[in-house]
Each structure stands twice: as structure tokens, then as C-alpha cells.
Short mmCIF file of N, CA, C and O in Angstrom, two decimals:
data_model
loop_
_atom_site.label_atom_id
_atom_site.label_comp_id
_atom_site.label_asym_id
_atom_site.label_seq_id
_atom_site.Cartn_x
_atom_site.Cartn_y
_atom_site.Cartn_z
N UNK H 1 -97.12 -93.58 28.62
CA UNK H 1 -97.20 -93.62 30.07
C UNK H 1 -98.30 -94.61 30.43
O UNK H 1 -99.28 -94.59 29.69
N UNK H 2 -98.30 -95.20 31.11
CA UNK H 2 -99.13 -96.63 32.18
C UNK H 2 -100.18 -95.84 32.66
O UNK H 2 -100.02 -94.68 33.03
N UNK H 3 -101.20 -96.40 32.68
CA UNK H 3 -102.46 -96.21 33.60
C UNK H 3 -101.78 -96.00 34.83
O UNK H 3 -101.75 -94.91 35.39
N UNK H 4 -101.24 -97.01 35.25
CA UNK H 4 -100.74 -96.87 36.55
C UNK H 4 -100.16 -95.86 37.12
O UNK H 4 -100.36 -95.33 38.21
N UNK H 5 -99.38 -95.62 36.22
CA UNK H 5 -98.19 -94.75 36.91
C UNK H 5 -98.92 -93.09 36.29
O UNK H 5 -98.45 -92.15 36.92
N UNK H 6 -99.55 -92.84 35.62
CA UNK H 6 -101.22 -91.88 35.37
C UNK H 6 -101.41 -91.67 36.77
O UNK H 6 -100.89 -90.78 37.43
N UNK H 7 -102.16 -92.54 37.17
CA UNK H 7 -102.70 -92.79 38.34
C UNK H 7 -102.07 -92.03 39.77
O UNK H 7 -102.55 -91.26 40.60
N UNK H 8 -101.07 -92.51 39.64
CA UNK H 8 -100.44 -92.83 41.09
C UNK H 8 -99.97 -90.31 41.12
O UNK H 8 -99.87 -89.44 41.98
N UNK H 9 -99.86 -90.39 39.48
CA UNK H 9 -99.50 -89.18 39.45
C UNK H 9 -100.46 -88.34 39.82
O UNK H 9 -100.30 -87.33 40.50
N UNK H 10 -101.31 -88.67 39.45
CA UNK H 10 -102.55 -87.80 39.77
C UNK H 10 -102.92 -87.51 40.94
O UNK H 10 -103.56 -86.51 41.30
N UNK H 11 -102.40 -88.68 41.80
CA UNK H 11 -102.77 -88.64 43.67
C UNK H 11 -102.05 -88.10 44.12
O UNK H 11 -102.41 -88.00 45.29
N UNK H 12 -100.89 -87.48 43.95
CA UNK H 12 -100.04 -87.58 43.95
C UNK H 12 -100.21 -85.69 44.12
O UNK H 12 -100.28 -84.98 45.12
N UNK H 13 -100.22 -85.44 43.01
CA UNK H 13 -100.70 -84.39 42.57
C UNK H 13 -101.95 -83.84 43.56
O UNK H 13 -101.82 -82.67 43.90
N UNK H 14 -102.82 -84.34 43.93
CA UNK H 14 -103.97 -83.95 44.59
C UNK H 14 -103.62 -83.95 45.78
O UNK H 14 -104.15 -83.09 46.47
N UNK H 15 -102.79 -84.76 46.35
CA UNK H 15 -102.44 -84.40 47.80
C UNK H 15 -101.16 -83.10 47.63
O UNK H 15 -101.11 -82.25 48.52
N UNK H 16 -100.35 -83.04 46.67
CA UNK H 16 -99.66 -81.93 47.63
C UNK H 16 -100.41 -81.03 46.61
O UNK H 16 -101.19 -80.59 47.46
N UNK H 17 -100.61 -80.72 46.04
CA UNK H 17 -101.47 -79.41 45.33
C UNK H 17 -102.94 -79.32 45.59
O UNK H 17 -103.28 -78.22 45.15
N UNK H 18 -103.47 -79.62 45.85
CA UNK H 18 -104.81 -79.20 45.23
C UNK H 18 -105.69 -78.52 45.15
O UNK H 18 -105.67 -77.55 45.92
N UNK H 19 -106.94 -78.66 44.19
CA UNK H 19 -107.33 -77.39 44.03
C UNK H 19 -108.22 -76.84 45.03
O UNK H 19 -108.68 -77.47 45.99
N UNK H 20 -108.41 -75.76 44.79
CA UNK H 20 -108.95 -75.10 46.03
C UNK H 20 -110.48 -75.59 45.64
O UNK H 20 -110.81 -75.79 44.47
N UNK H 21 -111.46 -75.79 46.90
CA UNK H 21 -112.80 -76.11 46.79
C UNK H 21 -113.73 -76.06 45.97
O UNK H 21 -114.52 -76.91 45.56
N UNK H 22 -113.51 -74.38 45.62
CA UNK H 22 -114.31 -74.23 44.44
C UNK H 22 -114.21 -74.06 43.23
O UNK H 22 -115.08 -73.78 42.39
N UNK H 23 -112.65 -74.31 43.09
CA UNK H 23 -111.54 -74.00 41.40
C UNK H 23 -112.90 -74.81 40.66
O UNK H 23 -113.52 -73.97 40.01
N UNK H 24 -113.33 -75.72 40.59
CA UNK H 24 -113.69 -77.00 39.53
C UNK H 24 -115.24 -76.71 39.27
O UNK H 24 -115.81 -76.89 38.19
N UNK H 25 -115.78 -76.28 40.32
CA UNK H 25 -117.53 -75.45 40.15
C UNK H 25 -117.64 -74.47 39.00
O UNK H 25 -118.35 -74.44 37.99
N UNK H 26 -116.27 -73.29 39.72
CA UNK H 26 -116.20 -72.16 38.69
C UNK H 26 -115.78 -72.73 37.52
O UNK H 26 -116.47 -72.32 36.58
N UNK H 27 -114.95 -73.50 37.19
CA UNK H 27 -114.57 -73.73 35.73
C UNK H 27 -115.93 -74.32 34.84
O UNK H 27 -116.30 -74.14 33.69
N UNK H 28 -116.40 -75.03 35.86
CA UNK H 28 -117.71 -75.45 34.78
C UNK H 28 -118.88 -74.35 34.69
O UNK H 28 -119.71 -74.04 33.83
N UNK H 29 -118.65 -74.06 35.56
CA UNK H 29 -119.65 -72.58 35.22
C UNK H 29 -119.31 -71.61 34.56
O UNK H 29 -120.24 -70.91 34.17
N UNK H 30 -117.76 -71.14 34.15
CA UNK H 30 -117.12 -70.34 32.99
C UNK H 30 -117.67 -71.34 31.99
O UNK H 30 -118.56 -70.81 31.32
N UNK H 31 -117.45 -72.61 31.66
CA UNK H 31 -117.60 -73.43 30.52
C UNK H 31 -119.06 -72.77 29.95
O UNK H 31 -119.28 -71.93 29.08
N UNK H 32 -120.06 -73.68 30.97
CA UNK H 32 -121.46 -72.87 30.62
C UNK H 32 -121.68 -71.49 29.95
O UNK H 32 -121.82 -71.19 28.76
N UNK H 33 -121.66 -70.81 31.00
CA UNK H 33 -121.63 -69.23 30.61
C UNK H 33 -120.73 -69.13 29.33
O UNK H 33 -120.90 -67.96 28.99
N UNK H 34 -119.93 -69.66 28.49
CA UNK H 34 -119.24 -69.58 27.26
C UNK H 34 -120.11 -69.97 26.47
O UNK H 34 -120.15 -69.40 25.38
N UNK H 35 -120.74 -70.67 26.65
CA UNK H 35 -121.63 -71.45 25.76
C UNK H 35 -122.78 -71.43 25.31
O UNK H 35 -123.16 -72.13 24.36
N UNK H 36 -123.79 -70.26 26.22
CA UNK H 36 -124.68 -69.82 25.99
C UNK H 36 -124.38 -68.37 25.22
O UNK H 36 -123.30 -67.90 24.89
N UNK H 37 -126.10 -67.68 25.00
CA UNK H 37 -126.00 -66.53 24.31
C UNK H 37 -126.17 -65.54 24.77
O UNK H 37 -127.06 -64.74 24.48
N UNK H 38 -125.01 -65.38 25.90
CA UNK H 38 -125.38 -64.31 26.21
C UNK H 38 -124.06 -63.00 26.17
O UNK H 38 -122.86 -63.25 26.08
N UNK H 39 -124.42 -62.15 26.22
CA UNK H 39 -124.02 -60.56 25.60
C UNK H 39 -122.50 -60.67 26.90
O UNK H 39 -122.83 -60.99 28.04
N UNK H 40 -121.33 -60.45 26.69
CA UNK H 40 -120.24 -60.89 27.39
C UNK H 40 -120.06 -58.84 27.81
O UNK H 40 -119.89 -58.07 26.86
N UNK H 41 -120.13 -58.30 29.25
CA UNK H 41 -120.18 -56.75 29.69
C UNK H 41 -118.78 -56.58 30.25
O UNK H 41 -118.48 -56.86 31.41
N UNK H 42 -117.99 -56.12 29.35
CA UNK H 42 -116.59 -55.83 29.52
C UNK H 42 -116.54 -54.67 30.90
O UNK H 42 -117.55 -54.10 31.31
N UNK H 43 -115.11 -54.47 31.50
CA UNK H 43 -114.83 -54.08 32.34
C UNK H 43 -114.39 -52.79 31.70
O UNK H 43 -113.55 -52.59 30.82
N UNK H 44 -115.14 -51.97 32.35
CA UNK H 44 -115.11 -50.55 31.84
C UNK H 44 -114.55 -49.54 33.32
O UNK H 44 -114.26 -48.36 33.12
N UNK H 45 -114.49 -49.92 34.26
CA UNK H 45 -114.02 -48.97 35.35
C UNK H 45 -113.11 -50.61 36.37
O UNK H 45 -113.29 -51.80 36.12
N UNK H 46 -112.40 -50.14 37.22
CA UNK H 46 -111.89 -50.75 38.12
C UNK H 46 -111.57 -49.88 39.00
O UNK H 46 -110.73 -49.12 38.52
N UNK H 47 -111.94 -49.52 40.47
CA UNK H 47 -110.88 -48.42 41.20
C UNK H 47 -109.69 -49.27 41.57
O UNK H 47 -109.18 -48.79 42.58
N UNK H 48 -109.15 -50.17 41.22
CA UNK H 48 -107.97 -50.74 41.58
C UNK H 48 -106.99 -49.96 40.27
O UNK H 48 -105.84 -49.66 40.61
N UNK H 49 -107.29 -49.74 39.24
CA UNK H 49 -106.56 -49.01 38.12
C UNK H 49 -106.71 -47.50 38.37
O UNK H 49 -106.62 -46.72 37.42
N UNK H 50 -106.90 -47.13 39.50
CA UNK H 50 -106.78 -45.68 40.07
C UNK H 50 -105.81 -45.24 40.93
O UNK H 50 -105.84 -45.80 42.03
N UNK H 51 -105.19 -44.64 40.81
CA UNK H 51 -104.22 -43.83 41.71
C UNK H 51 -105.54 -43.87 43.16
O UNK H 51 -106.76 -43.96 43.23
N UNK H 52 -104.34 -43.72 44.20
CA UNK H 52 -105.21 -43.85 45.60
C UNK H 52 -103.94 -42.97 46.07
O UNK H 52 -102.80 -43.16 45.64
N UNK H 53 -104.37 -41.82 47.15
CA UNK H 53 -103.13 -41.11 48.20
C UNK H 53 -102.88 -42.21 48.77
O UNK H 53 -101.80 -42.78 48.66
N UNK H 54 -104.48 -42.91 49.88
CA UNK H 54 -104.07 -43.59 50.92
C UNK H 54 -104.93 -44.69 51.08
O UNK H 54 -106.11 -44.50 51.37
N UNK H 55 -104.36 -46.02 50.90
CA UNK H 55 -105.19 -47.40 50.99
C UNK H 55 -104.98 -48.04 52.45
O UNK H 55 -103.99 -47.88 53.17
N UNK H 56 -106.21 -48.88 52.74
CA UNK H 56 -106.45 -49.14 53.66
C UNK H 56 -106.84 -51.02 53.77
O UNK H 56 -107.35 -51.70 52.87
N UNK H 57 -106.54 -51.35 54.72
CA UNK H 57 -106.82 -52.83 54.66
C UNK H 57 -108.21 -53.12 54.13
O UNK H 57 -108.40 -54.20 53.57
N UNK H 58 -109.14 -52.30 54.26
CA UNK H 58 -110.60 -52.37 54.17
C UNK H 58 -111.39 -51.59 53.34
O UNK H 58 -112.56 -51.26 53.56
N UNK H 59 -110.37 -51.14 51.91
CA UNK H 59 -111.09 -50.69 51.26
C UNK H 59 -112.10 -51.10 49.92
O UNK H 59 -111.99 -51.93 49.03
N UNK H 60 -113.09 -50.13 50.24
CA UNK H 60 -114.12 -50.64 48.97
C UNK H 60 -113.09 -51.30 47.12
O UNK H 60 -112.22 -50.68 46.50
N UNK H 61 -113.54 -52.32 46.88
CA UNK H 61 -113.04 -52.01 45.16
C UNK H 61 -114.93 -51.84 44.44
O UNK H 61 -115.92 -52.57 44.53
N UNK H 62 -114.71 -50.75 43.87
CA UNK H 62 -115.90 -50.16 42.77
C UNK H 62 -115.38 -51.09 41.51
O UNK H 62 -114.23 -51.53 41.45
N UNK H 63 -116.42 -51.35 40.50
CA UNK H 63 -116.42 -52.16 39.47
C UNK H 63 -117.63 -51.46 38.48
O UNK H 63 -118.78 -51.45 38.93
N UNK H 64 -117.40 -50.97 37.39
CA UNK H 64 -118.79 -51.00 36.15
C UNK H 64 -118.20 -52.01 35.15
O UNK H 64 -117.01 -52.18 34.89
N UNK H 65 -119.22 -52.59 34.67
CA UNK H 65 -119.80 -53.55 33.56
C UNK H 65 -120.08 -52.90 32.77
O UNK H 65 -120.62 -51.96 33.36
N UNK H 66 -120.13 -52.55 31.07
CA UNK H 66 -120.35 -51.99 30.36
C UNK H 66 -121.26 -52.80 29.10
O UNK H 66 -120.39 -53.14 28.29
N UNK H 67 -122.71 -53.29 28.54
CA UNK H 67 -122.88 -53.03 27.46
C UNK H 67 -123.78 -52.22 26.78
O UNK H 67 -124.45 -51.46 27.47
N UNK H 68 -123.99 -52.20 25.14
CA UNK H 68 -124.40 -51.30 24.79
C UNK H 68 -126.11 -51.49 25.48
O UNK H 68 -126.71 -52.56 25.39
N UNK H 69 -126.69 -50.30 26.13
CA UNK H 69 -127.87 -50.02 27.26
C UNK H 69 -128.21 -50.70 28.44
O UNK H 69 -129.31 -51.03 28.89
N UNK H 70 -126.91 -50.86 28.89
CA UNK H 70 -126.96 -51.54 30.25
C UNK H 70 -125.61 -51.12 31.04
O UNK H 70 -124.69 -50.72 30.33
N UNK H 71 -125.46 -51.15 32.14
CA UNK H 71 -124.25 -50.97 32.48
C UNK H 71 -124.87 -51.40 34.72
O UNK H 71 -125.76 -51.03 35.47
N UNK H 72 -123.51 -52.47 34.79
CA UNK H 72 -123.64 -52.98 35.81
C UNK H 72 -122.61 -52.80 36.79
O UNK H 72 -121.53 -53.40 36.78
N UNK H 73 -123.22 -51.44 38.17
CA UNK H 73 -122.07 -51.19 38.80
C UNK H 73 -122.03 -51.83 40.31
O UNK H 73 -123.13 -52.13 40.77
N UNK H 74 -121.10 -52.03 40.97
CA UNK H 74 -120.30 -52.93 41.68
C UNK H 74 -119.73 -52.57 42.58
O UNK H 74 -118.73 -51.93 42.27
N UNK H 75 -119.95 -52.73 44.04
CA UNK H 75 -118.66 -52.54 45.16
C UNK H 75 -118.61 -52.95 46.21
O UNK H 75 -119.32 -52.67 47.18
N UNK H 76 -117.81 -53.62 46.12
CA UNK H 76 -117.16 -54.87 46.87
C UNK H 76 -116.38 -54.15 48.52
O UNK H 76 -115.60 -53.20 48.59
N UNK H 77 -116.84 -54.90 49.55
CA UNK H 77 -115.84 -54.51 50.92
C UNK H 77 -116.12 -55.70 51.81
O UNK H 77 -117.27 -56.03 52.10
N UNK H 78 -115.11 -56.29 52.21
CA UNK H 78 -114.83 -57.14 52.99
C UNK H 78 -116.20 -58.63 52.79
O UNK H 78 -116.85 -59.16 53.70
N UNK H 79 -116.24 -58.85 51.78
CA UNK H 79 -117.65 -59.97 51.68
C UNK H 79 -118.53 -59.71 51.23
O UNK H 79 -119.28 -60.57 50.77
N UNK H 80 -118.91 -58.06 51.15
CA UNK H 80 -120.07 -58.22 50.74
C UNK H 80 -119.87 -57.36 49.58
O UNK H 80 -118.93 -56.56 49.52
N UNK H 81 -120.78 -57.51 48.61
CA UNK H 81 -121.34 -56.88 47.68
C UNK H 81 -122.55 -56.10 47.34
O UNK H 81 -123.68 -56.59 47.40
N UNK H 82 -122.30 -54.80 46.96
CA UNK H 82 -123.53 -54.26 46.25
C UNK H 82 -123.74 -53.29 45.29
O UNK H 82 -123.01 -52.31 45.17
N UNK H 83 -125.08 -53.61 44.35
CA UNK H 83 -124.57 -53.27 42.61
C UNK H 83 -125.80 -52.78 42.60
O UNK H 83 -126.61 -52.81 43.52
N UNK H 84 -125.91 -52.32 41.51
CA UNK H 84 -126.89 -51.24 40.68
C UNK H 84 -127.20 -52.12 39.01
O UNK H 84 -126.44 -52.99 38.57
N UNK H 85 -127.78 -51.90 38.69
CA UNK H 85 -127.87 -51.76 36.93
C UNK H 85 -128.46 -50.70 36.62
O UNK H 85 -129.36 -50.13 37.25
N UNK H 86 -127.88 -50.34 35.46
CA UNK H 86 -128.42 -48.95 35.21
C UNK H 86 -128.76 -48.76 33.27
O UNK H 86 -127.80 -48.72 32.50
N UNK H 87 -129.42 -48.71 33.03
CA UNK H 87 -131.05 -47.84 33.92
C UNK H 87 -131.81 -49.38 34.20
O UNK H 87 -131.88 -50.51 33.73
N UNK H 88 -132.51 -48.19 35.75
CA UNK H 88 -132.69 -49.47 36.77
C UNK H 88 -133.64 -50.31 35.87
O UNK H 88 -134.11 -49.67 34.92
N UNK H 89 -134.12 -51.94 36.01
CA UNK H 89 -135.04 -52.68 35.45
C UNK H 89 -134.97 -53.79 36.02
O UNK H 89 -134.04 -54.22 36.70
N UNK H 90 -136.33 -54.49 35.68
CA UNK H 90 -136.50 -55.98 35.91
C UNK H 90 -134.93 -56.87 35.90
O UNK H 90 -134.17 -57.05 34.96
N UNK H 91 -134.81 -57.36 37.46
CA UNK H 91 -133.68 -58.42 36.50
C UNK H 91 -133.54 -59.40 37.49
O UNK H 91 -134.06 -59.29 38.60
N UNK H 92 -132.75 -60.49 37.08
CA UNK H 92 -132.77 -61.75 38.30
C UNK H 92 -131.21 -61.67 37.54
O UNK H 92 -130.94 -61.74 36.34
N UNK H 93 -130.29 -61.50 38.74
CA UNK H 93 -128.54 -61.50 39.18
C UNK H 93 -128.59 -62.78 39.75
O UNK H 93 -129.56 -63.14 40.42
N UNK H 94 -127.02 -63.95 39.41
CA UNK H 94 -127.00 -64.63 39.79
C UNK H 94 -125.18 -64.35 40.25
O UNK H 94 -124.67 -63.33 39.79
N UNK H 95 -124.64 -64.92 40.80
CA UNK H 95 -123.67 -64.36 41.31
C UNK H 95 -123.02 -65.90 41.09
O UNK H 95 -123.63 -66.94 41.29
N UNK H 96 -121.23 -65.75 40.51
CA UNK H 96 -120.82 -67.02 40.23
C UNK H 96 -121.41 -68.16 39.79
O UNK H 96 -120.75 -69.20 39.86
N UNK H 97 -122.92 -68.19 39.16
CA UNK H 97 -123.35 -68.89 38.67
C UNK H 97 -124.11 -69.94 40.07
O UNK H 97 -124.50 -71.08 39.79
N UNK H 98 -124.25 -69.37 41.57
CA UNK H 98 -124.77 -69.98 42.48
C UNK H 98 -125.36 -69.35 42.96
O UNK H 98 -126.33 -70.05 43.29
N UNK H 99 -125.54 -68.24 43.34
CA UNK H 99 -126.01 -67.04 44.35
C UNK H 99 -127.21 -66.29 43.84
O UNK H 99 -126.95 -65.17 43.39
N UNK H 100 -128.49 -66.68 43.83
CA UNK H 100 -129.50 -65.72 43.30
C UNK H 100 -129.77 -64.78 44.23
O UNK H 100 -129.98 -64.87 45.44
N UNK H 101 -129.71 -63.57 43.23
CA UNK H 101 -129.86 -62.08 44.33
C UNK H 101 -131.51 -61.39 43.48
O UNK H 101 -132.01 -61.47 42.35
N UNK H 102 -131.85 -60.80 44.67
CA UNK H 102 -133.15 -59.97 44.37
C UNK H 102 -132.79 -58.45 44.21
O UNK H 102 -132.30 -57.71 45.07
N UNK H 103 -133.21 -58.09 42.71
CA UNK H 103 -133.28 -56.78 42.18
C UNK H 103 -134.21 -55.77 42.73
O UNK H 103 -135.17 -55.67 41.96
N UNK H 104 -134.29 -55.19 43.49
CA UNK H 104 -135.34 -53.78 43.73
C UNK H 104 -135.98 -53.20 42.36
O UNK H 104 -135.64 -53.58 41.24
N UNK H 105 -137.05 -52.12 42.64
CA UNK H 105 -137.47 -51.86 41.81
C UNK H 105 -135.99 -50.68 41.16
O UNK H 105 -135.83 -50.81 39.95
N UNK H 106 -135.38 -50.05 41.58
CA UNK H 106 -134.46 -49.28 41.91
C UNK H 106 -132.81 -49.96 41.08
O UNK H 106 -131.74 -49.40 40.82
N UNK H 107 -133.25 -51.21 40.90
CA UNK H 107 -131.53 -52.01 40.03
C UNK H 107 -131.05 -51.97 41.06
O UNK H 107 -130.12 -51.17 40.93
N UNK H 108 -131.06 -52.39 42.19
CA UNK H 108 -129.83 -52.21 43.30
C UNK H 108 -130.75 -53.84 43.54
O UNK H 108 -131.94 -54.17 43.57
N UNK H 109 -129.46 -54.53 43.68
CA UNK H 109 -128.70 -56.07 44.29
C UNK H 109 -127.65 -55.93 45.74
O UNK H 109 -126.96 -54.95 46.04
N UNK H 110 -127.74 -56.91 46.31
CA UNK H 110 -126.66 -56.55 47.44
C UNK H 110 -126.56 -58.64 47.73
O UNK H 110 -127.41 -59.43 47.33
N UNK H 111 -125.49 -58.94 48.38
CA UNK H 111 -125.02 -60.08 48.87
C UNK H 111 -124.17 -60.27 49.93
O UNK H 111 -123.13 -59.62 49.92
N UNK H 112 -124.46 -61.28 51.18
CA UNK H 112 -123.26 -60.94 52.13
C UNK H 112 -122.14 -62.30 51.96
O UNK H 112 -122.54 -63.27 51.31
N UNK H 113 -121.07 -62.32 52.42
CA UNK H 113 -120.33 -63.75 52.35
C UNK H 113 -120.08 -64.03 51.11
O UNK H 113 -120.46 -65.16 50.81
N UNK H 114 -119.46 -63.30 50.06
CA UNK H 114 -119.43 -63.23 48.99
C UNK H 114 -117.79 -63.58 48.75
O UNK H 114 -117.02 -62.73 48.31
N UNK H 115 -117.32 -65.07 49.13
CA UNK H 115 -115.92 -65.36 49.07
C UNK H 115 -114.82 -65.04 48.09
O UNK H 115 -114.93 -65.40 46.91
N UNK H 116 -113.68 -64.32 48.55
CA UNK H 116 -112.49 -63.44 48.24
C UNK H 116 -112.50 -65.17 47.32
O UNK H 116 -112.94 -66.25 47.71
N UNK H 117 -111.63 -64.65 45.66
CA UNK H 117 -111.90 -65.45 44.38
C UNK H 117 -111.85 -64.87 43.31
O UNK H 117 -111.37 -63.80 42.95
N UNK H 118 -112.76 -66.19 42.51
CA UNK H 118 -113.20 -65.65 41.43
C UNK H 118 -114.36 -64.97 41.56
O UNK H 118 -114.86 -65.12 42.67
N UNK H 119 -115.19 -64.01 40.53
CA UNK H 119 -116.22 -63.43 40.25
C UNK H 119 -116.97 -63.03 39.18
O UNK H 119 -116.86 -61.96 38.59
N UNK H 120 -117.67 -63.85 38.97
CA UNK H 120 -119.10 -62.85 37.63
C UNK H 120 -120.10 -63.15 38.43
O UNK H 120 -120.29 -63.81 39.45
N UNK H 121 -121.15 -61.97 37.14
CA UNK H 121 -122.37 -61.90 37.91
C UNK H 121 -123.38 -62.45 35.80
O UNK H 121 -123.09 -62.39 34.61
N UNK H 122 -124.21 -62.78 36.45
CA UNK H 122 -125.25 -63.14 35.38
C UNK H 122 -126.06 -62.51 35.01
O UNK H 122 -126.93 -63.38 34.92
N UNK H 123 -126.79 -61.10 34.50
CA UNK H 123 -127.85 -60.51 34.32
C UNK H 123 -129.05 -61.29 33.40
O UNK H 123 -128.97 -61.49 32.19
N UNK H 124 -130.49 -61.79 34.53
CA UNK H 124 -131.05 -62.02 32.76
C UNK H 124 -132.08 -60.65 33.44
O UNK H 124 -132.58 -60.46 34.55
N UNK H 125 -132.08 -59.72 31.93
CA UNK H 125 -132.98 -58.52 32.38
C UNK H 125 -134.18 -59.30 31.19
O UNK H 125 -134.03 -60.42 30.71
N UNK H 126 -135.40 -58.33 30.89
CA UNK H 126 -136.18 -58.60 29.58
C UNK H 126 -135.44 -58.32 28.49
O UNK H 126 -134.90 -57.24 28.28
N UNK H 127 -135.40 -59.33 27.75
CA UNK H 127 -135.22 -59.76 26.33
C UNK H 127 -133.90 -59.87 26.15
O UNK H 127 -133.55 -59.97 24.97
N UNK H 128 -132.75 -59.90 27.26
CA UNK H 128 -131.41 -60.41 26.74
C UNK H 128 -130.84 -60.83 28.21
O UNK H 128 -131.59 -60.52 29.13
N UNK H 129 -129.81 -61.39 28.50
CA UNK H 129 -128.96 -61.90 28.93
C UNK H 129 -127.47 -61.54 28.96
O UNK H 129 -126.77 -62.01 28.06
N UNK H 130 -126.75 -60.52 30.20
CA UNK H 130 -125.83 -60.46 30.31
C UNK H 130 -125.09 -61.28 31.08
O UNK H 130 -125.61 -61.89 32.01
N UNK H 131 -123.89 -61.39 30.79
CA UNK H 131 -123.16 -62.09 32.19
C UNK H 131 -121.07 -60.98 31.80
O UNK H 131 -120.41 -60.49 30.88
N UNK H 132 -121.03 -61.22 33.38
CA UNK H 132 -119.60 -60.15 33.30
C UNK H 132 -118.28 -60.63 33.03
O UNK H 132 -118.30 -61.84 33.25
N UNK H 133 -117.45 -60.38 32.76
CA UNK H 133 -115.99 -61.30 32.99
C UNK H 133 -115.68 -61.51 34.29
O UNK H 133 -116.04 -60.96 35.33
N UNK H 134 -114.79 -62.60 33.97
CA UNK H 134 -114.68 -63.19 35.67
C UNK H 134 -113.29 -62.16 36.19
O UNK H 134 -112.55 -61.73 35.31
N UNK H 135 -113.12 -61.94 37.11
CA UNK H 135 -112.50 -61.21 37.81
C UNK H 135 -112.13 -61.99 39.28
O UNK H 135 -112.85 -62.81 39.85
N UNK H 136 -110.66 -61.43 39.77
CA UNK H 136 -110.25 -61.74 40.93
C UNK H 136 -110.53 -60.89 41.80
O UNK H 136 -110.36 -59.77 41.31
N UNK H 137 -110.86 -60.84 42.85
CA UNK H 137 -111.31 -60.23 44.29
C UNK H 137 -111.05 -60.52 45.46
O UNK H 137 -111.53 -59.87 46.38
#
């Protein structure tokens, strides 16, 4: 195939598809976060994998993070977010790899405008480094 005709595909491509604003941030920030050493906190609860009687346009989704002596919980409603780590401790949360949030003495984080997407969060607590799987929201 031609440079050219490469080319012309690619524009081509970008005008009727393209990616959404922040597709190309997050991918390099999954890249990163792969690449460092840090402890990967599997998804251990979802209330979306729960039976519900009755859902509502505006309901909370709950989330825990699971690793071994840490566990990072989560709940999400309309933008905003707010989480716990447990047991509470020192920690600096970064949210999608842009968003620095302030930990209480208490492990509770909170964020507003927290755009419907992708999602991880970054834990660095003392002496290790979590970060979560990315998740849709």
C-alpha cells in the first residue's frame, strides 16, 4: 500500500470515526500503568453483578478493589465519586492517571465531574503501589 493512499485512509478514517477525546490519553496511561510495579487490585464486588427489584436512572454503582491488605471501595452516582481504602492509611489516589484526590485521615477520597468512560484509580499508600483495572462507567 502507498504512503499516499495510507494517508488519505487515515483522514479518512478520522473524520467519519473518530476517537473520542480522551480514547488516546487513556491508552497511554493503561500503557504506563502496565509498565510499572505496581500490585494490579482485581474486581472483587460490582453491584451491577447483583440482582436489583428496582433500578433507577440514577443509581449508585458500588465497586471493591481487592489486594492482599488493602482493599479499595467505590461509588459512583451521576459524576461523582467516593471511595474508602481500607484499613484506612496514608495515600495519594490519582484517578485515570489525571485527577489527584486528597485522602482523609479516615481513607475516604471523593471527586466531582468524574466523566461517564473509562476508569482506574492509582493507590500509592507507604511502601507499595496499587492501581485498579480499568472499568466502564
Amino acid at each position: 500500500m502507498s504512503d499516499d493512499l495510507e494517508d488519505e485512509l487515515r483522514l479518512a478514517a478520522a473524520m467519519l470515526d473518530p476517537l473520542p477525546g480522551d480514547a488516546l490519553q487513556i491508552a497511554v496511561d493503561a500503557f504506563v500503568v502496565h509498565a510499572l510495579d505496581a500490585e494490579l487490585a482485581a474486581l472483587s464486588f460490582d453491584s451491577l453483578d447483583e440482582p436489583a427489584l428496582v433500578r433507577s436512572g440514577d443509581t449508585s454503582r458500588l465497586l471493591t478493589f481487592s489486594v492482599p491488605g488493602l482493599s479499595i471501595e467505590v461509588e459512583i452516582i451521576g459524576g461523582r465519586l467516593l471511595g474508602q481504602l481500607l484499613p484506612p492509611q496514608e495515600a495519594a489516589v490519582v484517578v485515570n492517571g489525571r485527577l489527584a484526590l486528597v485522602v482523609d485521615v479516615f481513607g475516604r477520597f471523593e471527586a466531582d465531574g468524574v466523566p461517564a468512560g473509562s476508569l482506574s484509580l492509582r493507590c500509592e499508600v507507604p511502601g507499595r503501589t496499587v492501581v485498579t483495572e480499568w472499568l466502564t462507567v
